[in-house]
PDB file of C-alpha atoms in Angstrom:
ATOM      1  CA  MET A  14      -4.049   4.441 -65.616  1.00 91.00           C
ATOM      2  CA  LYS A  15      -3.248   7.352 -67.902  1.00 95.00           C
ATOM      3  CA  SER A  16      -0.966   7.475 -70.941  1.00 97.00           C
ATOM      4  CA  ILE A  17       1.300  10.115 -72.433  1.00 98.00           C
ATOM      5  CA  ASN A  18       3.568  10.458 -75.465  1.00 98.00           C
ATOM      6  CA  VAL A  19       7.310  10.707 -74.804  1.00 98.00           C
ATOM      7  CA  LEU A  20       9.967  11.802 -77.286  1.00 98.00           C
ATOM      8  CA  HIS A  21      13.200   9.791 -77.273  1.00 98.00           C
ATOM      9  CA  TYR A  22      16.351  11.752 -78.139  1.00 98.00           C
ATOM     10  CA  ASP A  23      19.967  10.634 -77.875  1.00 97.00           C
ATOM     11  CA  ALA A  24      22.408  13.278 -76.631  1.00 97.00           C
ATOM     12  CA  PHE A  25      26.114  13.702 -77.447  1.00 97.00           C
ATOM     13  CA  SER A  26      25.796  11.760 -80.699  1.00 95.00           C
ATOM     14  CA  ILE A  27      24.430  12.281 -84.201  1.00 94.00           C
ATOM     15  CA  GLN A  28      23.739   8.571 -84.609  1.00 95.00           C
ATOM     16  CA  PRO A  29      20.529   7.153 -83.072  1.00 97.00           C
ATOM     17  CA  ASN A  30      21.042   4.709 -80.191  1.00 95.00           C
ATOM     18  CA  MET A  31      24.752   5.585 -79.820  1.00 96.00           C
ATOM     19  CA  GLY A  32      24.508   8.516 -77.400  1.00 96.00           C
ATOM     20  CA  ASN A  33      22.757   8.905 -74.055  1.00 97.00           C
ATOM     21  CA  PRO A  34      18.976   8.416 -74.282  1.00 97.00           C
ATOM     22  CA  ALA A  35      16.649  10.927 -72.657  1.00 98.00           C
ATOM     23  CA  GLY A  36      12.888  11.111 -72.588  1.00 98.00           C
ATOM     24  CA  VAL A  37      11.355  14.518 -73.322  1.00 98.00           C
ATOM     25  CA  VAL A  38       7.789  15.402 -72.349  1.00 98.00           C
ATOM     26  CA  LEU A  39       6.493  18.636 -73.877  1.00 98.00           C
ATOM     27  CA  ASN A  40       3.830  20.871 -72.284  1.00 96.00           C
ATOM     28  CA  ALA A  41       4.093  19.182 -68.883  1.00 98.00           C
ATOM     29  CA  ASP A  42       2.562  22.025 -66.838  1.00 98.00           C
ATOM     30  CA  GLU A  43      -0.530  20.036 -65.862  1.00 97.00           C
ATOM     31  CA  LEU A  44       1.420  17.051 -64.538  1.00 98.00           C
ATOM     32  CA  THR A  45       1.910  16.632 -60.788  1.00 97.00           C
ATOM     33  CA  ASP A  46       5.263  15.748 -59.239  1.00 98.00           C
ATOM     34  CA  LYS A  47       3.937  12.249 -58.546  1.00 97.00           C
ATOM     35  CA  GLU A  48       2.886  11.830 -62.178  1.00 98.00           C
ATOM     36  CA  MET A  49       6.248  13.064 -63.472  1.00 98.00           C
ATOM     37  CA  GLN A  50       7.999  10.537 -61.262  1.00 98.00           C
ATOM     38  CA  ALA A  51       5.671   7.735 -62.413  1.00 97.00           C
ATOM     39  CA  ILE A  52       6.255   8.624 -66.079  1.00 98.00           C
ATOM     40  CA  ALA A  53      10.033   8.701 -65.623  1.00 98.00           C
ATOM     41  CA  HIS A  54       9.860   5.291 -63.945  1.00 97.00           C
ATOM     42  CA  SER A  55       7.815   3.906 -66.837  1.00 97.00           C
ATOM     43  CA  VAL A  56      10.192   5.385 -69.432  1.00 97.00           C
ATOM     44  CA  GLY A  57      13.173   3.803 -67.662  1.00 96.00           C
ATOM     45  CA  PHE A  58      15.884   6.068 -69.111  1.00 97.00           C
ATOM     46  CA  ASN A  59      18.505   7.540 -66.798  1.00 95.00           C
ATOM     47  CA  GLU A  60      16.638  10.839 -67.118  1.00 97.00           C
ATOM     48  CA  THR A  61      13.348  12.101 -68.457  1.00 98.00           C
ATOM     49  CA  THR A  62      12.865  15.857 -68.795  1.00 98.00           C
ATOM     50  CA  PHE A  63       9.562  17.634 -68.352  1.00 98.00           C
ATOM     51  CA  ILE A  64       9.197  20.968 -70.140  1.00 98.00           C
ATOM     52  CA  VAL A  65       7.152  23.507 -68.179  1.00 98.00           C
ATOM     53  CA  LYS A  66       6.557  27.253 -68.376  1.00 98.00           C
ATOM     54  CA  SER A  67       8.839  29.625 -66.490  1.00 98.00           C
ATOM     55  CA  GLU A  68       8.263  33.100 -65.084  1.00 97.00           C
ATOM     56  CA  ARG A  69      12.021  33.640 -64.663  1.00 97.00           C
ATOM     57  CA  ALA A  70      13.511  32.237 -67.876  1.00 97.00           C
ATOM     58  CA  ASP A  71      12.549  31.195 -71.401  1.00 97.00           C
ATOM     59  CA  VAL A  72      11.661  27.678 -70.247  1.00 98.00           C
ATOM     60  CA  ARG A  73      11.886  25.509 -67.134  1.00 98.00           C
ATOM     61  CA  LEU A  74      13.294  21.978 -67.180  1.00 98.00           C
ATOM     62  CA  ARG A  75      12.566  19.352 -64.546  1.00 98.00           C
ATOM     63  CA  TYR A  76      14.704  16.222 -64.558  1.00 98.00           C
ATOM     64  CA  PHE A  77      13.597  12.854 -63.176  1.00 98.00           C
ATOM     65  CA  THR A  78      15.449   9.562 -62.954  1.00 97.00           C
ATOM     66  CA  PRO A  79      13.314   6.443 -62.406  1.00 96.00           C
ATOM     67  CA  GLY A  80      13.900   7.009 -58.674  1.00 95.00           C
ATOM     68  CA  HIS A  81      13.887  10.738 -57.917  1.00 96.00           C
ATOM     69  CA  GLU A  82      14.089  14.321 -59.212  1.00 97.00           C
ATOM     70  CA  MET A  83      17.525  15.712 -60.119  1.00 96.00           C
ATOM     71  CA  ASN A  84      18.774  19.283 -59.777  1.00 95.00           C
ATOM     72  CA  LEU A  85      20.459  19.294 -63.182  1.00 95.00           C
ATOM     73  CA  CYS A  86      21.280  16.916 -66.016  1.00 96.00           C
ATOM     74  CA  GLY A  87      23.575  17.689 -68.927  1.00 96.00           C
ATOM     75  CA  HIS A  88      22.494  15.107 -71.484  1.00 96.00           C
ATOM     76  CA  ALA A  89      18.788  15.602 -70.787  1.00 97.00           C
ATOM     77  CA  THR A  90      19.260  19.352 -71.240  1.00 97.00           C
ATOM     78  CA  MET A  91      20.935  18.760 -74.606  1.00 97.00           C
ATOM     79  CA  ALA A  92      18.104  16.460 -75.692  1.00 98.00           C
ATOM     80  CA  SER A  93      15.383  18.829 -74.509  1.00 98.00           C
ATOM     81  CA  MET A  94      16.855  21.953 -76.069  1.00 98.00           C
ATOM     82  CA  TYR A  95      17.476  20.138 -79.349  1.00 97.00           C
ATOM     83  CA  ALA A  96      13.831  19.028 -79.346  1.00 98.00           C
ATOM     84  CA  LEU A  97      12.487  22.493 -78.587  1.00 97.00           C
ATOM     85  CA  LYS A  98      14.743  24.230 -81.108  1.00 96.00           C
ATOM     86  CA  THR A  99      14.091  21.828 -83.997  1.00 96.00           C
ATOM     87  CA  LYS A 100      10.343  21.986 -83.321  1.00 96.00           C
ATOM     88  CA  GLY A 101      10.363  25.802 -83.384  1.00 95.00           C
ATOM     89  CA  LEU A 102       9.226  26.068 -79.757  1.00 96.00           C
ATOM     90  CA  LEU A 103      11.952  28.460 -78.543  1.00 94.00           C
ATOM     91  CA  PRO A 104      12.470  32.192 -79.075  1.00 89.00           C
ATOM     92  CA  ASP A 105      14.343  32.942 -82.290  1.00 90.00           C
ATOM     93  CA  LYS A 106      17.652  33.910 -80.703  1.00 90.00           C
ATOM     94  CA  GLU A 107      21.071  32.339 -80.311  1.00 92.00           C
ATOM     95  CA  THR A 108      20.982  32.185 -76.501  1.00 96.00           C
ATOM     96  CA  VAL A 109      18.033  31.160 -74.339  1.00 97.00           C
ATOM     97  CA  TRP A 110      17.797  30.790 -70.570  1.00 97.00           C
ATOM     98  CA  ILE A 111      16.585  27.680 -68.784  1.00 97.00           C
ATOM     99  CA  GLU A 112      15.272  27.579 -65.222  1.00 98.00           C
ATOM    100  CA  THR A 113      16.644  24.642 -63.191  1.00 97.00           C
ATOM    101  CA  ARG A 114      16.912  23.761 -59.522  1.00 95.00           C
ATOM    102  CA  VAL A 115      20.486  25.124 -59.497  1.00 94.00           C
ATOM    103  CA  GLY A 116      19.384  28.454 -60.980  1.00 95.00           C
ATOM    104  CA  ASN A 117      18.899  29.984 -64.403  1.00 96.00           C
ATOM    105  CA  LEU A 118      21.486  28.857 -66.955  1.00 95.00           C
ATOM    106  CA  PRO A 119      22.194  30.048 -70.516  1.00 96.00           C
ATOM    107  CA  ILE A 120      22.081  27.717 -73.523  1.00 97.00           C
ATOM    108  CA  GLU A 121      23.825  28.932 -76.674  1.00 97.00           C
ATOM    109  CA  PHE A 122      22.892  27.434 -80.043  1.00 96.00           C
ATOM    110  CA  GLN A 123      25.620  27.057 -82.645  1.00 91.00           C
ATOM    111  CA  ASP A 124      25.918  25.595 -86.147  1.00 87.00           C
ATOM    112  CA  ALA A 125      28.973  23.315 -86.132  1.00 78.00           C
ATOM    113  CA  GLN A 126      29.625  21.981 -89.622  1.00 79.00           C
ATOM    114  CA  GLY A 127      25.924  21.762 -90.370  1.00 82.00           C
ATOM    115  CA  LYS A 128      25.051  20.210 -86.988  1.00 89.00           C
ATOM    116  CA  LEU A 129      22.922  21.998 -84.412  1.00 94.00           C
ATOM    117  CA  THR A 130      25.075  22.190 -81.284  1.00 96.00           C
ATOM    118  CA  MET A 131      24.131  23.384 -77.801  1.00 96.00           C
ATOM    119  CA  LYS A 132      26.569  25.035 -75.407  1.00 97.00           C
ATOM    120  CA  MET A 133      25.408  24.764 -71.801  1.00 96.00           C
ATOM    121  CA  LYS A 134      26.752  26.666 -68.829  1.00 95.00           C
ATOM    122  CA  GLN A 135      26.822  24.684 -65.588  1.00 95.00           C
ATOM    123  CA  ASP A 136      26.895  25.728 -61.956  1.00 94.00           C
ATOM    124  CA  HIS A 137      30.193  26.921 -60.464  1.00 95.00           C
ATOM    125  CA  PRO A 138      32.341  23.918 -59.453  1.00 97.00           C
ATOM    126  CA  GLN A 139      32.713  22.650 -55.899  1.00 97.00           C
ATOM    127  CA  PHE A 140      35.070  19.989 -54.571  1.00 98.00           C
ATOM    128  CA  LEU A 141      35.160  18.061 -51.296  1.00 98.00           C
ATOM    129  CA  PRO A 142      37.772  15.510 -50.192  1.00 98.00           C
ATOM    130  CA  PHE A 143      36.997  11.791 -50.145  1.00 98.00           C
ATOM    131  CA  GLU A 144      37.949  10.340 -46.762  1.00 96.00           C
ATOM    132  CA  GLY A 145      36.443   6.883 -47.134  1.00 97.00           C
ATOM    133  CA  ASP A 146      37.851   3.387 -47.563  1.00 98.00           C
ATOM    134  CA  VAL A 147      39.805   3.268 -50.841  1.00 98.00           C
ATOM    135  CA  ASP A 148      39.905  -0.537 -50.978  1.00 98.00           C
ATOM    136  CA  ARG A 149      36.127  -0.758 -50.664  1.00 98.00           C
ATOM    137  CA  LEU A 150      35.780   2.023 -53.226  1.00 98.00           C
ATOM    138  CA  ALA A 151      37.828   0.042 -55.749  1.00 98.00           C
ATOM    139  CA  SER A 152      35.866  -3.117 -54.932  1.00 98.00           C
ATOM    140  CA  SER A 153      32.567  -1.315 -55.552  1.00 98.00           C
ATOM    141  CA  MET A 154      33.689  -0.849 -59.180  1.00 98.00           C
ATOM    142  CA  GLY A 155      34.953  -4.429 -59.523  1.00 98.00           C
ATOM    143  CA  LEU A 156      38.578  -3.285 -59.303  1.00 98.00           C
ATOM    144  CA  GLN A 157      41.582  -3.554 -56.992  1.00 98.00           C
ATOM    145  CA  ARG A 158      43.316  -0.721 -55.167  1.00 98.00           C
ATOM    146  CA  GLU A 159      46.269  -0.903 -57.589  1.00 98.00           C
ATOM    147  CA  ASP A 160      43.973   0.005 -60.511  1.00 98.00           C
ATOM    148  CA  LEU A 161      43.486   3.475 -59.035  1.00 98.00           C
ATOM    149  CA  ASP A 162      45.912   6.299 -59.805  1.00 98.00           C
ATOM    150  CA  PHE A 163      46.779   8.225 -56.646  1.00 97.00           C
ATOM    151  CA  ALA A 164      48.851  10.843 -58.476  1.00 96.00           C
ATOM    152  CA  MET A 165      45.764  13.069 -58.157  1.00 97.00           C
ATOM    153  CA  PRO A 166      43.227  13.167 -55.312  1.00 98.00           C
ATOM    154  CA  ILE A 167      39.926  11.331 -55.209  1.00 98.00           C
ATOM    155  CA  VAL A 168      37.319  14.053 -54.631  1.00 98.00           C
ATOM    156  CA  TYR A 169      33.609  14.726 -54.719  1.00 98.00           C
ATOM    157  CA  GLY A 170      32.923  17.251 -57.457  1.00 98.00           C
ATOM    158  CA  SER A 171      29.824  19.133 -58.510  1.00 98.00           C
ATOM    159  CA  THR A 172      28.715  21.590 -61.161  1.00 96.00           C
ATOM    160  CA  GLY A 173      25.106  20.940 -60.176  1.00 93.00           C
ATOM    161  CA  ILE A 174      25.169  17.230 -59.263  1.00 94.00           C
ATOM    162  CA  TRP A 175      27.655  15.543 -56.908  1.00 97.00           C
ATOM    163  CA  THR A 176      29.825  12.724 -58.219  1.00 98.00           C
ATOM    164  CA  LEU A 177      33.029  11.101 -56.949  1.00 98.00           C
ATOM    165  CA  LEU A 178      35.910  11.609 -59.397  1.00 98.00           C
ATOM    166  CA  VAL A 179      38.336   8.679 -59.399  1.00 98.00           C
ATOM    167  CA  LEU A 180      41.454   8.708 -61.575  1.00 98.00           C
ATOM    168  CA  ILE A 181      42.250   5.253 -63.046  1.00 98.00           C
ATOM    169  CA  LYS A 182      45.564   3.895 -64.380  1.00 98.00           C
ATOM    170  CA  GLY A 183      44.789   3.844 -68.089  1.00 98.00           C
ATOM    171  CA  LEU A 184      42.113   2.219 -70.232  1.00 98.00           C
ATOM    172  CA  GLU A 185      42.596  -1.457 -69.382  1.00 98.00           C
ATOM    173  CA  PRO A 186      40.732  -1.459 -66.040  1.00 98.00           C
ATOM    174  CA  PHE A 187      37.644   0.088 -67.664  1.00 98.00           C
ATOM    175  CA  GLY A 188      36.885  -3.162 -69.450  1.00 98.00           C
ATOM    176  CA  ARG A 189      36.955  -5.020 -66.112  1.00 98.00           C
ATOM    177  CA  MET A 190      34.727  -2.620 -64.220  1.00 98.00           C
ATOM    178  CA  VAL A 191      31.519  -4.047 -62.756  1.00 98.00           C
ATOM    179  CA  PRO A 192      29.586  -1.551 -60.618  1.00 98.00           C
ATOM    180  CA  HIS A 193      28.098  -2.706 -57.333  1.00 98.00           C
ATOM    181  CA  ASN A 194      25.862   0.322 -56.893  1.00 98.00           C
ATOM    182  CA  ALA A 195      24.240  -0.861 -53.678  1.00 98.00           C
ATOM    183  CA  MET A 196      27.636  -0.491 -51.973  1.00 98.00           C
ATOM    184  CA  PHE A 197      28.032   3.196 -52.841  1.00 98.00           C
ATOM    185  CA  PRO A 198      26.116   4.905 -49.978  1.00 98.00           C
ATOM    186  CA  ASP A 199      28.043   3.032 -47.264  1.00 98.00           C
ATOM    187  CA  ILE A 200      31.360   4.012 -48.899  1.00 98.00           C
ATOM    188  CA  LEU A 201      30.472   7.590 -49.814  1.00 98.00           C
ATOM    189  CA  THR A 202      29.601   8.429 -46.231  1.00 97.00           C
ATOM    190  CA  ASP A 203      30.143  12.187 -46.632  1.00 96.00           C
ATOM    191  CA  ASN A 204      27.854  12.283 -49.666  1.00 97.00           C
ATOM    192  CA  PRO A 205      25.848   9.037 -49.775  1.00 97.00           C
ATOM    193  CA  LYS A 206      23.686  10.022 -52.770  1.00 96.00           C
ATOM    194  CA  ALA A 207      26.660  10.796 -55.012  1.00 98.00           C
ATOM    195  CA  SER A 208      27.461   8.788 -58.126  1.00 98.00           C
ATOM    196  CA  LEU A 209      30.896   7.389 -59.134  1.00 98.00           C
ATOM    197  CA  HIS A 210      32.818   8.743 -62.103  1.00 98.00           C
ATOM    198  CA  PRO A 211      36.047   6.837 -62.886  1.00 98.00           C
ATOM    199  CA  PHE A 212      38.170   8.432 -65.612  1.00 98.00           C
ATOM    200  CA  CYS A 213      41.638   8.300 -67.132  1.00 98.00           C
ATOM    201  CA  LEU A 214      43.912  10.305 -69.423  1.00 98.00           C
ATOM    202  CA  GLU A 215      44.362   7.472 -71.937  1.00 98.00           C
ATOM    203  CA  THR A 216      41.757   7.445 -74.713  1.00 98.00           C
ATOM    204  CA  ILE A 217      40.484   5.259 -77.548  1.00 98.00           C
ATOM    205  CA  ASP A 218      39.986   8.173 -79.947  1.00 97.00           C
ATOM    206  CA  GLU A 219      43.132  10.262 -80.358  1.00 96.00           C
ATOM    207  CA  SER A 220      41.033  13.436 -80.605  1.00 97.00           C
ATOM    208  CA  SER A 221      39.737  12.860 -77.064  1.00 98.00           C
ATOM    209  CA  PHE A 222      41.584  13.892 -73.912  1.00 98.00           C
ATOM    210  CA  MET A 223      39.769  11.893 -71.215  1.00 98.00           C
ATOM    211  CA  HIS A 224      37.950   8.554 -71.104  1.00 98.00           C
ATOM    212  CA  ALA A 225      35.239   7.907 -68.529  1.00 98.00           C
ATOM    213  CA  ARG A 226      32.406   5.772 -67.216  1.00 98.00           C
ATOM    214  CA  HIS A 227      29.635   6.888 -64.866  1.00 98.00           C
ATOM    215  CA  PHE A 228      27.985   4.655 -62.259  1.00 98.00           C
ATOM    216  CA  SER A 229      24.678   5.872 -60.881  1.00 97.00           C
ATOM    217  CA  SER A 230      23.681   6.261 -57.275  1.00 97.00           C
ATOM    218  CA  PRO A 231      21.396   3.371 -56.305  1.00 97.00           C
ATOM    219  CA  TYR A 232      18.778   5.982 -55.373  1.00 96.00           C
ATOM    220  CA  SER A 233      18.462   6.830 -59.062  1.00 95.00           C
ATOM    221  CA  GLY A 234      17.078   3.440 -60.010  1.00 92.00           C
ATOM    222  CA  THR A 235      19.672   3.048 -62.797  1.00 94.00           C
ATOM    223  CA  VAL A 236      23.108   1.414 -62.990  1.00 97.00           C
ATOM    224  CA  GLU A 237      25.259   3.303 -65.497  1.00 97.00           C
ATOM    225  CA  ASP A 238      24.988   6.472 -67.545  1.00 96.00           C
ATOM    226  CA  PRO A 239      26.285   6.115 -71.129  1.00 96.00           C
ATOM    227  CA  VAL A 240      27.489   9.716 -71.679  1.00 97.00           C
ATOM    228  CA  THR A 241      27.417  12.177 -68.781  1.00 96.00           C
ATOM    229  CA  GLY A 242      27.269  15.936 -69.320  1.00 96.00           C
ATOM    230  CA  THR A 243      27.428  17.266 -65.763  1.00 95.00           C
ATOM    231  CA  ALA A 244      30.262  14.939 -64.731  1.00 97.00           C
ATOM    232  CA  SER A 245      32.205  15.799 -67.892  1.00 98.00           C
ATOM    233  CA  GLY A 246      31.928  19.467 -66.978  1.00 97.00           C
ATOM    234  CA  VAL A 247      33.251  18.931 -63.481  1.00 98.00           C
ATOM    235  CA  MET A 248      36.153  16.955 -64.984  1.00 98.00           C
ATOM    236  CA  GLY A 249      37.169  20.173 -66.733  1.00 98.00           C
ATOM    237  CA  ALA A 250      37.190  22.012 -63.418  1.00 98.00           C
ATOM    238  CA  TYR A 251      39.110  19.093 -61.851  1.00 98.00           C
ATOM    239  CA  TYR A 252      41.733  19.445 -64.579  1.00 98.00           C
ATOM    240  CA  LEU A 253      42.286  23.151 -63.826  1.00 98.00           C
ATOM    241  CA  THR A 254      42.204  22.580 -60.068  1.00 98.00           C
ATOM    242  CA  TYR A 255      44.471  19.551 -59.697  1.00 98.00           C
ATOM    243  CA  LEU A 256      46.155  18.640 -62.991  1.00 97.00           C
ATOM    244  CA  ASN A 257      47.038  22.050 -64.394  1.00 97.00           C
ATOM    245  CA  PRO A 258      46.498  24.657 -61.660  1.00 97.00           C
ATOM    246  CA  GLU A 259      48.405  27.399 -63.492  1.00 96.00           C
ATOM    247  CA  ALA A 260      46.387  27.286 -66.725  1.00 98.00           C
ATOM    248  CA  PRO A 261      43.838  30.089 -67.215  1.00 98.00           C
ATOM    249  CA  SER A 262      41.470  27.867 -69.216  1.00 98.00           C
ATOM    250  CA  ALA A 263      41.033  24.439 -70.735  1.00 98.00           C
ATOM    251  CA  ARG A 264      39.069  22.896 -73.565  1.00 98.00           C
ATOM    252  CA  PHE A 265      38.979  19.216 -74.472  1.00 98.00           C
ATOM    253  CA  ILE A 266      36.816  16.254 -75.506  1.00 98.00           C
ATOM    254  CA  VAL A 267      35.619  13.552 -73.108  1.00 98.00           C
ATOM    255  CA  GLU A 268      34.737  10.173 -74.636  1.00 98.00           C
ATOM    256  CA  GLN A 269      32.299   7.875 -72.894  1.00 98.00           C
ATOM    257  CA  GLY A 270      30.026   4.924 -73.588  1.00 97.00           C
ATOM    258  CA  LYS A 271      32.243   2.406 -75.404  1.00 97.00           C
ATOM    259  CA  GLU A 272      31.892  -0.204 -72.657  1.00 98.00           C
ATOM    260  CA  MET A 273      28.102   0.014 -73.049  1.00 97.00           C
ATOM    261  CA  GLY A 274      28.134  -0.236 -76.829  1.00 96.00           C
ATOM    262  CA  LYS A 275      27.671   3.545 -77.142  1.00 96.00           C
ATOM    263  CA  ASP A 276      30.001   6.227 -78.482  1.00 95.00           C
ATOM    264  CA  GLY A 277      29.413   9.709 -77.086  1.00 96.00           C
ATOM    265  CA  ARG A 278      31.537  12.861 -77.075  1.00 97.00           C
ATOM    266  CA  VAL A 279      31.289  15.863 -74.756  1.00 97.00           C
ATOM    267  CA  ASP A 280      33.131  19.101 -75.542  1.00 97.00           C
ATOM    268  CA  VAL A 281      34.272  20.648 -72.231  1.00 98.00           C
ATOM    269  CA  GLN A 282      35.379  24.258 -71.790  1.00 98.00           C
ATOM    270  CA  VAL A 283      36.430  25.861 -68.483  1.00 98.00           C
ATOM    271  CA  ASN A 284      37.583  29.430 -67.832  1.00 98.00           C
ATOM    272  CA  ARG A 285      39.309  30.367 -64.581  1.00 98.00           C
ATOM    273  CA  PHE A 286      38.604  33.541 -62.621  1.00 95.00           C
ATOM    274  CA  GLU A 287      39.978  34.771 -59.268  1.00 89.00           C
ATOM    275  CA  GLU A 288      37.332  33.169 -57.095  1.00 90.00           C
ATOM    276  CA  THR A 289      35.733  30.531 -59.300  1.00 94.00           C
ATOM    277  CA  MET A 290      35.451  29.005 -62.776  1.00 97.00           C
ATOM    278  CA  ASP A 291      32.884  29.096 -65.543  1.00 97.00           C
ATOM    279  CA  VAL A 292      32.150  25.601 -66.838  1.00 98.00           C
ATOM    280  CA  TYR A 293      30.555  24.840 -70.203  1.00 97.00           C
ATOM    281  CA  ILE A 294      29.735  21.661 -72.069  1.00 97.00           C
ATOM    282  CA  SER A 295      28.772  21.430 -75.724  1.00 97.00           C
ATOM    283  CA  GLY A 296      27.197  18.674 -77.746  1.00 96.00           C
ATOM    284  CA  THR A 297      24.454  17.732 -80.123  1.00 95.00           C
ATOM    285  CA  ALA A 298      21.521  15.326 -80.155  1.00 97.00           C
ATOM    286  CA  VAL A 299      19.394  13.255 -82.508  1.00 97.00           C
ATOM    287  CA  PHE A 300      15.727  12.261 -82.554  1.00 98.00           C
ATOM    288  CA  VAL A 301      15.139   8.514 -82.224  1.00 98.00           C
ATOM    289  CA  LYS A 302      11.395   7.904 -81.888  1.00 98.00           C
ATOM    290  CA  GLU A 303       8.143   8.811 -80.165  1.00 98.00           C
ATOM    291  CA  PHE A 304       6.436   6.297 -77.902  1.00 98.00           C
ATOM    292  CA  GLU A 305       3.589   6.061 -75.413  1.00 98.00           C
ATOM    293  CA  VAL A 306       3.859   5.101 -71.752  1.00 97.00           C
ATOM    294  CA  SER A 307       1.196   4.361 -69.160  1.00 96.00           C
ATOM    295  CA  TYR A 308       1.370   5.669 -65.602  1.00 95.00           C
ATOM    296  CA  ASP A 309      -0.618   5.942 -62.403  1.00 89.00           C
ATOM    297  CA  SER A 310      -2.126   9.346 -61.687  1.00 83.00           C
TER     298      SER A 310
END
């Protein structure tokens, strides 16, 4: 057995243990893929990021759930960039580029009322129709068909990671939701590794525009994500595509995590162009602690 130090940051919150936890491993170039996966499994967070050198960008980020490697992760990016910036490990410029499995993406650093904030560009949005069993879909979240709002379509959406976007009739059903993650692959037959992202347009905080939860794919080895950056970004593209198709842009706050005892906020900004959209999310992070984990080499 080997051991390694992991930094715990919470993203999308300035209060420790109220955002979305991410593990950050610095100087991970010597680790193998198998070791990264073993470390992420030992850490147990929804994502652990490994910081490695890049020949194509300022830094390369690799994201691992306890079960597999991810192409992109919003909250783990926020945590990692906050760690690197506050430790003085990034070039002294407002915008840096990160290498990910969906390409090189810019991260812009801003000072928002004395808080270090990161603005992250995501991949261009994609949508695919959901053609599965709606009753089973509702049941997989512990709900009934009548809890779903069919005013807008249920679709798979991605700005780097695929999730199923499901509009819900207000806040009340969110308190009754119980995810049955093992059911997801048999229901999401067109995209069996996708996660589920129920959301609504009623919010707890009046400054927010959307409320959401995020249920992980069973392949991830986790159940629920407290505050989800990539899915929040694709919700912005969903808004311009289905809810307000004439608007040239949109910017709003997504709240998430209340049902898990968390309280995160994601600032979403989307700009429309002729053929596609540019999707950005912004947020902050906070250091929680450093800890050691053991893993098999």
